[in-house]
Amino acid sequence: MEKTINKEQIRKPENLVYRRTPLLVDVPLSYCPGCGHGTAHRMIMEVIEEMGIQQDTIGIAPVGCSVLAYDFLDIDMQQAAHGRAPALATAIKRLWPDKFVFTYQGDGDLAAIGTAETIHACNRGEHFTMIFVNNGIYGMTGGQMAPTTLPHMRSSTSPYGRDVEIMGFPLKMTELITHLPGTYYVTRQSVHTPANVRKTKKAIRKAFENQKLKKGISFVEIVSNCNSGWKMNAVQANKWMEENMFPFYPLGDLKVDGQIVEKK
Amino acid sequence: MGELRLMKGNEAIAEAAIRAGCDGYFGYPITPQSEILEYLMAEKPYEKTGMVVLQAESEVASINMVYGGAGAGKMVMTTSSSPGVSLMQEGISYIAGAELPALLVNINRGGPGLGTIQPSQADYWQSTKGGGHGDYHLLVLAPASVQEMSDFVKLGFDLAFKYRNPVIIHSDGAIGQMMEKVVLFDPIPRRTDDEIKKQCPWATVGKTPDRKRSIITSLELDPGKQEQVNLRLQAKYRKMEAEEVRYEEIACDDAEYIFVAFGTSARICQKSIELARAKGYKVGLFRPITLYPFPVNPLRELSTKIKGILVVEMNAGQMIEDVKLAVSCSLKVEHYGRFGGIIPTPEEVTENLISKVIGG
């Protein structure tokens, strides 16, 4: 008699290779297929679950693609005006100093309209975590040029490519804040391969753990793709990101435990 | 009985904030209100009551710090003067839209633009009609003395939490800078963490298993739901209009003519009443204390007993629109204003009442 295995026999804990953290709300994400935001969300919530700090975490959502992040993350959250997430987080962390507070911002939010709030929160050495998703474009509004758009890169407001003579240069905000005394941990990661996802999760974990030390900002940039804005499919976008974004925005730690990492 | 002190209006606001149990002040220097931040930094309430005081990088940042702190259930405030308050308008709209309690102060100076650092009342429209984008109202308190600068801090926080709505103290550089005696109310302890969680179940203080997550947002993309949000806000404003009107009548019992004025202008009009009565004219003063909700019904009732009104403002004629609406243009309503930082004298106010309203 042929032996059959039913589903219940397969669904055993020892066979489990992936589980959605219950801290991610079970609703469809508003992100485009292939986008890195969903993975970045998952890494944050896995860290919060593993640290057991759901009851003590307050997140700040920005204006941009992740404006609705509070719909997906099962923690208390506030939605900030465009660019102002670090101002909200500053107040919340100072008023509830034992809570874990993090901001989640895109490149337009953090490095254009919110430049002052970003730099001053970092320079004051606030004790919260900043997650910076950099895809070099304004995704939600339909693919306009961002402060991080690469030279010659096309967008709907740089349709012939970013001409730095006219449009100025991309802003390396992560390098910039590395040199401020108020930042304690600065790193740049990506979520486009399983290996990179693991590194990013480790970085986010460190960035949250650092809040206990009260030694300043922990800042995690995630270089990500925007296949819709870049007009590519997901595979092309990841390849393009490796070939073009990473040389300009190299992955790795920039500052660890308050010490700038010297380039070899 | 509270403590008697001689203080500047700005200092009274700062001292009252500490005494009211305020959790956090976020501000940026601007004349003529910088004494508030200076006083707080000198007093160091963070060592006494635990109140956070922070000088922000801009008014844009300070109002958004207030937004964050208010969303987390804390009793928070900011203060500024006209150009700075203009910068805050986006944040104020968010706070109103997200229905959060917060106390704001505008020590008006002359405008438009960078204007002048001298006193003015030219931000009446901005405070009472919205200021930022969208259909919203602040609850607007207009102090006319240093005593009221202190008292309205406590009242403002009470009303802000009662309605989950931002309250603005609409004052001017004269009251901010002048010194008067003030009886300070006794200090109220800051709320404990548990008291905050009980009072503000909507606040972001960390999600516990016994409740849904708290989300502070003014975003609702579905127009049907967004209309419901607006209807809820409007119902709240109607409730304020029914229950929170405050005003003062001075020498109105036998008055044939009245001034309508608030803040510094109302103080000047009190002297103008004496000057007018010395000349034999029966003159009184109606002083709106809440500029929003405007005291429509009391003024309408008073208007049936008098012959004419002079609205006195340190602007080109803003509150006069609310006065005319209140009395349905049923009697003569004229305006006298000085602007750009000029404060009218009692004599010129009385002369204008006689020439524009009584004799005209």
XYZ file of C-alpha atoms in Angstrom:
624
model
C 0.000 0.000 0.000
C 1.387 3.400 -1.029
C 2.310 5.691 1.858
C 0.819 9.207 1.614
C 1.745 12.244 3.671
C -0.886 14.796 4.458
C -0.349 18.513 5.090
C -0.649 18.197 8.834
C 2.252 15.773 8.912
C 4.421 18.276 7.050
C 3.463 21.270 9.192
C 5.648 20.347 12.135
C 7.853 22.819 13.957
C 10.977 20.937 12.968
C 10.079 21.283 9.299
C 9.451 25.017 9.536
C 11.852 27.013 7.345
C 9.960 30.309 7.269
C 7.339 31.940 9.384
C 5.829 35.391 9.143
C 6.475 37.214 12.370
C 3.100 37.863 14.016
C 4.200 41.496 14.413
C 3.670 41.956 10.678
C -0.050 42.502 10.219
C -1.557 39.932 7.854
C -2.771 42.361 5.179
C -1.589 42.952 1.593
C 1.308 45.423 1.462
C 0.812 48.558 -0.623
C 4.263 48.177 -2.188
C 4.958 47.182 -5.781
C 5.997 43.554 -6.394
C 9.782 43.311 -6.116
C 10.174 46.361 -3.882
C 12.530 46.143 -0.919
C 10.234 47.895 1.580
C 8.394 44.704 2.513
C 11.635 42.924 3.366
C 12.897 45.927 5.340
C 9.617 45.960 7.305
C 9.981 42.274 8.049
C 13.545 42.679 9.314
C 12.489 45.423 11.730
C 9.557 43.445 13.065
C 11.590 40.249 13.443
C 14.118 42.216 15.491
C 11.358 43.718 17.654
C 9.846 40.276 18.158
C 13.179 38.653 19.007
C 14.052 41.446 21.442
C 10.571 41.178 22.988
C 10.021 44.926 22.835
C 6.667 45.235 21.066
C 5.171 46.846 24.184
C 7.988 49.358 24.366
C 8.421 50.397 20.731
C 7.072 53.469 18.972
C 7.645 53.882 15.229
C 7.396 56.943 13.016
C 6.165 56.576 9.440
C 7.115 59.213 6.849
C 5.479 60.700 3.776
C 6.391 58.602 0.757
C 5.853 54.995 -0.277
C 5.956 53.870 3.351
C 3.405 56.453 4.524
C 1.073 53.572 5.384
C 3.735 51.558 7.266
C 1.514 51.768 10.357
C -1.019 49.562 8.571
C 1.539 46.748 8.351
C 3.461 46.934 11.633
C 1.674 45.794 14.777
C 3.134 48.414 17.094
C 2.125 51.910 18.176
C 3.007 54.331 15.399
C 2.761 57.947 14.403
C 2.645 59.310 10.879
C 4.830 62.396 10.410
C 4.642 65.333 8.034
C 7.051 65.108 5.101
C 10.618 65.118 6.417
C 9.728 65.647 10.073
C 10.021 62.120 11.465
C 13.263 62.898 13.382
C 11.541 65.846 15.106
C 8.678 63.609 16.284
C 11.113 60.910 17.360
C 13.232 63.446 19.256
C 10.274 64.490 21.367
C 8.917 60.986 21.906
C 12.289 59.571 22.939
C 12.979 62.470 25.295
C 9.503 62.247 26.827
C 9.537 58.425 27.042
C 13.302 57.792 27.409
C 12.931 54.079 28.171
C 10.926 53.310 25.025
C 12.494 52.121 21.770
C 11.813 54.742 19.111
C 12.605 54.467 15.418
C 12.011 56.457 12.263
C 11.490 54.910 8.844
C 12.110 57.294 5.950
C 12.813 57.351 2.248
C 15.416 59.453 0.462
C 13.181 62.388 -0.442
C 11.848 62.537 3.096
C 15.159 62.152 4.917
C 17.649 63.777 2.548
C 15.662 66.563 0.828
C 12.719 68.112 2.657
C 13.844 66.736 6.014
C 17.553 67.564 5.737
C 17.527 69.953 8.695
C 15.637 67.576 10.974
C 17.904 64.668 9.989
C 21.152 66.525 10.559
C 20.081 68.183 13.790
C 18.641 65.024 15.339
C 21.926 63.273 14.488
C 24.012 66.193 15.721
C 22.133 66.436 19.020
C 22.885 62.771 19.554
C 19.295 61.712 20.098
C 19.033 58.120 21.297
C 16.737 56.640 18.657
C 17.166 54.491 15.547
C 16.852 55.848 12.012
C 16.063 53.531 9.092
C 16.776 55.163 5.737
C 15.527 53.418 2.597
C 17.398 54.867 -0.379
C 16.188 53.943 -3.852
C 17.355 57.081 -5.609
C 13.903 58.198 -6.649
C 10.538 59.504 -5.438
C 8.480 56.340 -5.701
C 5.041 57.286 -4.442
C 4.624 60.438 -6.527
C 5.606 58.619 -9.688
C 9.370 58.489 -10.159
C 10.686 62.036 -9.829
C 14.335 62.923 -9.197
C 15.435 62.480 -5.577
C 18.369 64.011 -3.695
C 20.025 60.599 -4.093
C 19.334 60.126 -7.828
C 22.650 59.207 -9.492
C 24.342 61.427 -12.086
C 22.908 60.641 -15.548
C 20.113 58.572 -13.959
C 16.729 59.095 -15.580
C 13.605 60.052 -13.677
C 10.376 61.799 -14.633
C 11.902 65.168 -13.677
C 15.324 64.341 -15.123
C 14.037 62.644 -18.297
C 17.402 63.011 -20.102
C 19.352 61.877 -17.051
C 20.472 63.884 -14.023
C 22.667 66.674 -15.330
C 24.656 67.685 -12.270
C 25.514 71.038 -13.869
C 21.837 71.940 -13.779
C 20.347 69.704 -11.106
C 23.138 69.469 -8.607
C 24.838 66.427 -7.155
C 23.429 63.435 -5.322
C 23.619 63.872 -1.570
C 25.460 61.221 0.413
C 23.585 61.861 3.641
C 24.910 58.732 5.321
C 28.540 59.771 4.797
C 27.639 63.261 5.965
C 26.068 62.257 9.272
C 28.888 59.781 9.952
C 31.092 62.751 10.775
C 28.692 64.253 13.296
C 29.617 63.563 16.930
C 26.015 62.650 17.790
C 25.927 59.488 15.667
C 27.022 56.236 17.291
C 26.415 53.619 14.625
C 26.125 54.260 10.888
C 25.865 51.490 8.328
C 24.699 50.934 4.764
C 23.071 47.651 3.806
C 20.726 46.160 1.202
C 17.946 43.578 1.105
C 18.292 42.202 -2.445
C 19.826 38.799 -1.617
C 19.304 36.431 1.331
C 22.872 37.086 2.504
C 22.310 40.851 2.464
C 18.954 40.470 4.207
C 20.725 38.656 7.060
C 23.345 41.436 7.308
C 20.622 44.066 7.333
C 18.755 42.304 10.091
C 21.932 42.117 12.147
C 22.482 45.836 11.597
C 18.913 46.690 12.629
C 19.289 44.549 15.726
C 22.466 46.400 16.665
C 20.788 49.731 15.968
C 17.946 48.848 18.357
C 20.228 47.339 21.011
C 22.279 50.556 20.927
C 19.288 52.522 22.233
C 19.896 50.960 25.637
C 23.346 52.591 25.720
C 21.963 56.121 25.165
C 25.029 57.125 23.179
C 23.428 58.733 20.142
C 21.794 57.964 16.829
C 22.022 54.528 15.230
C 21.457 54.923 11.516
C 20.836 52.112 9.031
C 20.674 52.996 5.338
C 19.146 50.324 3.135
C 19.995 50.814 -0.536
C 16.964 49.475 -2.305
C 15.403 49.156 -5.711
C 12.397 50.874 -7.210
C 11.565 48.797 -10.246
C 8.415 50.795 -10.946
C 10.211 54.135 -10.793
C 13.265 52.787 -12.576
C 11.027 51.248 -15.284
C 12.563 47.790 -14.911
C 11.439 44.392 -13.767
C 12.610 43.237 -10.347
C 15.516 41.157 -11.648
C 16.765 43.971 -13.895
C 16.383 46.451 -11.053
C 18.477 44.408 -8.642
C 21.182 43.965 -11.284
C 21.098 47.695 -12.100
C 21.325 48.490 -8.396
C 24.422 46.295 -7.982
C 26.102 47.806 -11.033
C 25.203 51.462 -10.474
C 23.945 52.197 -6.966
C 26.484 50.179 -4.951
C 29.593 51.789 -6.534
C 28.189 55.196 -5.554
C 26.652 54.054 -2.258
C 29.058 51.289 -1.115
C 27.674 48.796 1.392
C 29.194 48.289 4.816
C 29.709 49.978 8.181
C 30.716 53.640 8.252
C 30.775 54.084 12.030
C 30.666 51.461 14.739
C 30.442 52.110 18.485
C 31.148 55.781 17.882
C 34.311 55.107 15.859
C 34.521 55.972 12.157
C 35.484 52.903 10.109
C 38.601 53.752 8.122
C 38.459 52.775 4.455
C 41.227 50.352 3.437
C -3.905 81.707 47.645
C -1.124 81.483 45.094
C 2.198 83.234 45.019
C 2.289 86.953 44.104
C 5.056 88.010 41.724
C 6.004 90.859 39.412
C 6.672 89.304 36.015
C 6.787 89.859 32.282
C 3.945 88.249 30.354
C 6.385 85.931 28.628
C 7.894 84.871 31.961
C 4.417 84.244 33.354
C 3.727 81.816 30.494
C 6.963 79.941 31.177
C 6.370 79.764 34.943
C 2.757 78.701 34.411
C 3.900 75.910 32.086
C 6.087 74.426 34.825
C 3.305 74.832 37.401
C 0.656 73.317 35.101
C 2.564 70.030 35.015
C 3.722 70.455 31.421
C 5.814 67.515 30.184
C 7.678 69.188 27.361
C 8.440 72.560 25.813
C 9.976 72.814 22.328
C 10.799 76.244 20.932
C 12.972 78.406 18.756
C 14.088 81.952 19.596
C 12.179 84.843 18.040
C 11.502 88.360 19.292
C 9.328 89.362 21.165
C 8.866 86.027 22.965
C 12.361 84.621 23.509
C 12.061 85.177 27.274
C 9.871 82.090 27.460
C 12.638 79.737 26.338
C 15.249 81.742 28.279
C 13.198 81.539 31.487
C 12.693 77.797 31.134
C 16.377 77.158 30.427
C 17.306 79.235 33.488
C 14.756 77.499 35.717
C 15.857 73.988 34.629
C 12.484 72.325 35.269
C 13.971 69.054 33.945
C 15.807 68.843 37.278
C 12.707 69.709 39.328
C 9.508 68.397 37.727
C 11.096 66.334 34.942
C 9.721 68.660 32.268
C 11.710 68.425 29.015
C 12.883 71.756 27.553
C 14.536 71.736 24.137
C 15.673 74.464 21.770
C 14.847 73.097 18.338
C 16.593 73.855 15.049
C 13.571 75.711 13.663
C 9.912 76.428 14.288
C 9.176 73.672 11.782
C 11.019 71.212 14.002
C 9.559 72.520 17.261
C 5.927 72.180 16.128
C 6.655 68.661 14.886
C 8.262 67.821 18.221
C 5.006 68.992 19.782
C 3.132 66.773 17.322
C 5.226 63.762 18.344
C 5.007 64.445 22.058
C 1.260 65.081 21.927
C 0.716 61.840 20.026
C 2.552 60.041 22.811
C 0.045 61.416 25.338
C 2.308 64.046 26.844
C 1.363 67.595 27.851
C 3.463 69.589 25.393
C 3.690 73.134 24.089
C 5.549 75.553 21.887
C 5.637 79.322 21.656
C 6.618 81.687 18.888
C 5.848 85.002 17.227
C 4.176 85.740 13.921
C 6.788 84.715 11.275
C 7.624 81.637 13.342
C 3.962 80.708 13.700
C 3.578 80.968 9.925
C 6.334 78.369 9.624
C 4.428 76.084 11.997
C 1.165 76.054 10.085
C 1.685 72.689 8.396
C 2.390 71.039 11.721
C -0.562 72.743 13.387
C -2.842 71.402 10.664
C -1.486 67.885 11.286
C -2.067 68.215 15.044
C -5.636 69.403 14.445
C -6.218 66.656 11.868
C -4.837 63.933 14.136
C -6.912 65.385 17.019
C -4.136 65.865 19.522
C -3.985 68.105 22.586
C -1.288 70.767 22.444
C -0.750 74.320 23.648
C 0.577 76.936 21.241
C 1.386 80.574 21.911
C 1.666 83.383 19.368
C 3.106 86.625 20.763
C 2.023 88.666 17.710
C 4.390 91.155 16.084
C 3.801 93.451 13.136
C 3.803 91.984 9.635
C 3.551 91.006 6.859
C 6.846 89.295 6.111
C 9.609 89.908 8.602
C 7.598 93.010 9.547
C 8.695 94.438 12.854
C 9.349 93.232 16.371
C 6.760 95.646 17.819
C 3.311 94.493 19.042
C 0.465 93.726 16.678
C -2.808 91.811 16.460
C -2.531 91.136 12.749
C -2.574 87.329 13.056
C -6.242 87.238 14.130
C -7.338 85.621 10.896
C -4.489 83.116 11.027
C -5.398 82.030 14.558
C -9.179 81.999 14.241
C -9.863 80.965 10.649
C -7.478 78.036 10.287
C -4.029 79.247 9.285
C -2.873 75.970 7.819
C -4.561 73.856 5.170
C -7.886 72.073 5.584
C -11.064 72.741 7.560
C -9.999 73.032 11.169
C -10.170 75.381 14.116
C -7.886 76.098 17.003
C -9.442 77.085 20.286
C -8.130 80.652 20.629
C -7.595 82.397 23.980
C -6.776 86.132 24.059
C -5.217 87.306 27.333
C -5.354 91.021 28.214
C -3.040 90.926 31.227
C -0.005 89.152 32.598
C -2.383 87.422 35.016
C -4.284 85.914 32.108
C -1.026 84.889 30.398
C -0.454 82.661 33.412
C -4.051 81.522 33.898
C -4.617 80.668 30.236
C -1.677 78.238 30.176
C -3.537 76.038 32.640
C -6.909 76.672 31.019
C -5.369 76.033 27.593
C -4.009 72.628 28.576
C -7.340 71.700 30.194
C -9.273 72.605 27.047
C -6.711 70.936 24.772
C -7.146 67.611 26.565
C -10.907 68.029 26.968
C -11.369 68.381 23.208
C -8.188 66.676 21.929
C -7.611 69.853 19.975
C -4.739 72.346 19.787
C -5.311 75.541 21.780
C -3.498 78.768 20.950
C -2.868 81.670 23.277
C -3.141 84.649 20.940
C -1.253 87.484 22.566
C 1.026 90.294 21.440
C 4.423 91.798 22.113
C 3.019 94.392 24.517
C 1.549 91.838 26.923
C 4.534 89.552 26.406
C 7.011 92.261 27.355
C 5.162 94.301 29.993
C 5.528 93.575 33.694
C 2.543 93.315 36.011
C 1.770 91.645 39.255
C 0.496 88.130 38.840
C -0.889 85.617 41.287
C 0.592 82.290 40.244
C -1.493 79.178 40.725
C -0.140 76.419 42.929
C 2.015 73.834 41.129
C 0.234 70.750 39.803
C 2.326 67.560 39.681
C 3.044 66.104 36.264
C 0.889 63.073 35.476
C 2.450 59.693 36.139
C 2.988 57.245 33.262
C -0.026 55.248 34.426
C -2.191 58.366 34.608
C -1.174 59.272 31.062
C -2.024 55.793 29.787
C -5.403 55.955 31.493
C -6.211 59.481 30.328
C -4.943 58.934 26.761
C -5.791 55.372 25.616
C -5.256 56.585 22.032
C -1.624 57.604 22.644
C 1.483 55.847 21.326
C 3.012 54.565 24.540
C 3.772 51.010 23.408
C 1.193 48.440 22.324
C 0.104 46.062 25.061
C -1.704 42.759 24.367
C -4.971 44.099 25.816
C -5.511 46.690 23.119
C -5.177 47.421 19.414
C -2.182 49.417 18.307
C -2.442 53.194 18.657
C -1.976 55.011 15.384
C -1.572 58.769 15.219
C -2.287 59.990 11.707
C -4.210 62.620 9.786
C -4.218 60.486 6.622
C -7.365 58.795 5.329
C -7.163 58.146 1.604
C -10.773 56.974 1.254
C -12.775 60.187 0.630
C -15.863 58.687 2.236
C -13.952 58.041 5.441
C -12.139 61.379 5.212
C -15.486 63.148 5.022
C -16.513 61.341 8.205
C -13.298 62.581 9.849
C -14.244 66.121 8.829
C -17.788 65.719 10.114
C -16.426 64.526 13.460
C -14.157 67.576 13.625
C -17.039 69.899 12.776
C -19.204 68.345 15.496
C -16.383 69.041 17.950
C -16.214 72.686 16.836
C -19.992 73.073 17.274
C -19.591 71.706 20.819
C -16.839 74.244 21.524
C -19.052 77.010 20.155
C -21.850 75.915 22.495
C -19.756 75.416 25.629
C -16.496 77.357 25.571
C -17.415 80.953 24.737
C -15.689 83.372 27.103
C -15.958 87.162 27.172
C -15.975 90.146 29.497
C -18.280 93.196 29.600
C -16.973 96.383 31.196
C -19.282 99.357 31.874
C -21.877 97.953 29.512
C -24.920 98.236 31.835
C -25.828 101.771 30.844
C -23.750 101.958 27.665
C -25.125 103.494 24.484
C -21.940 102.797 22.540
C -19.341 100.054 22.989
C -15.850 99.190 21.970
C -15.216 95.627 20.901
C -11.555 94.824 21.458
C -9.310 92.017 22.722
C -5.857 91.803 24.285
C -3.807 95.007 24.405
C -6.482 96.924 22.477
C -9.002 96.053 25.191
C -6.662 97.435 27.851
C -6.390 100.704 25.919
C -10.158 100.859 25.481
C -10.638 100.716 29.251
C -8.885 104.076 29.481
C -10.805 105.337 26.437
C -14.059 104.559 28.282
C -13.014 106.905 31.105
C -12.104 109.630 28.623
C -15.409 109.246 26.777
C -17.486 109.183 29.971
C -15.709 112.345 31.163
C -17.082 113.955 28.010
C -20.565 112.678 28.842
C -20.785 109.694 26.500
C -22.057 106.405 27.907
C -19.459 103.971 26.598
C -18.614 100.371 27.489
C -16.298 97.569 26.371
C -17.096 94.098 25.110
C -13.942 91.960 25.268
C -13.919 88.567 23.552
C -11.674 86.245 25.558
C -12.176 83.297 23.230
C -11.544 84.600 19.708
C -12.624 81.174 18.507
C -15.316 80.331 19.440
C -16.273 83.975 18.981
C -18.879 85.173 21.525
C -21.575 85.621 18.885
C -24.702 85.368 21.021
C -23.622 87.577 23.943
C -22.527 90.295 21.535
C -25.741 90.016 19.535
C -27.767 90.364 22.710
C -25.759 93.393 23.806
C -26.097 94.988 20.375
C -29.883 95.246 20.805
C -29.359 97.668 23.699
C -26.838 100.017 22.091
C -26.540 102.487 19.219
C -23.135 101.764 17.731
C -19.855 99.835 17.922
C -16.224 100.751 17.353
C -14.017 97.719 16.836
C -10.487 98.563 17.946
C -7.664 96.313 16.768
C -3.933 96.576 16.128
C -4.539 95.476 12.551
C -6.318 96.776 9.457
C -9.690 95.256 10.355
C -9.915 91.514 10.980
C -12.138 90.810 13.996
C -14.597 93.413 12.687
C -15.817 90.781 10.226
C -16.857 88.508 13.095
C -18.459 91.456 14.899
C -20.529 92.410 11.837
C -21.636 88.805 11.383
C -22.574 88.558 15.058
C -24.786 91.661 14.964
C -26.015 90.932 11.414
C -25.077 94.517 10.469
C -28.122 95.688 12.468
C -26.334 98.772 13.785
C -23.388 100.962 12.963
C -20.075 99.052 13.237
C -16.890 100.979 12.494
C -13.225 100.073 12.828
C -10.215 101.843 14.202
C -6.841 100.211 13.829
C -3.154 100.998 14.002
C -0.709 98.526 12.558
C 2.901 97.781 11.762
C 3.768 97.788 15.458
C 2.017 101.049 16.429
C -0.093 100.933 19.603
C -3.049 103.366 19.562
C -3.419 105.920 22.369
C -6.599 106.038 24.482
C -7.183 109.591 23.233
C -7.189 108.693 19.542
C -9.454 105.720 20.230
C -11.986 107.957 22.007
C -11.754 110.574 19.242
C -12.449 107.919 16.624
C -15.439 106.613 18.553
C -16.880 110.112 18.630
C -16.107 110.970 15.013
C -16.888 107.606 13.374
C -19.713 106.203 15.499
C -21.319 108.767 17.815
C -21.071 111.951 15.802
C -20.853 110.473 12.327
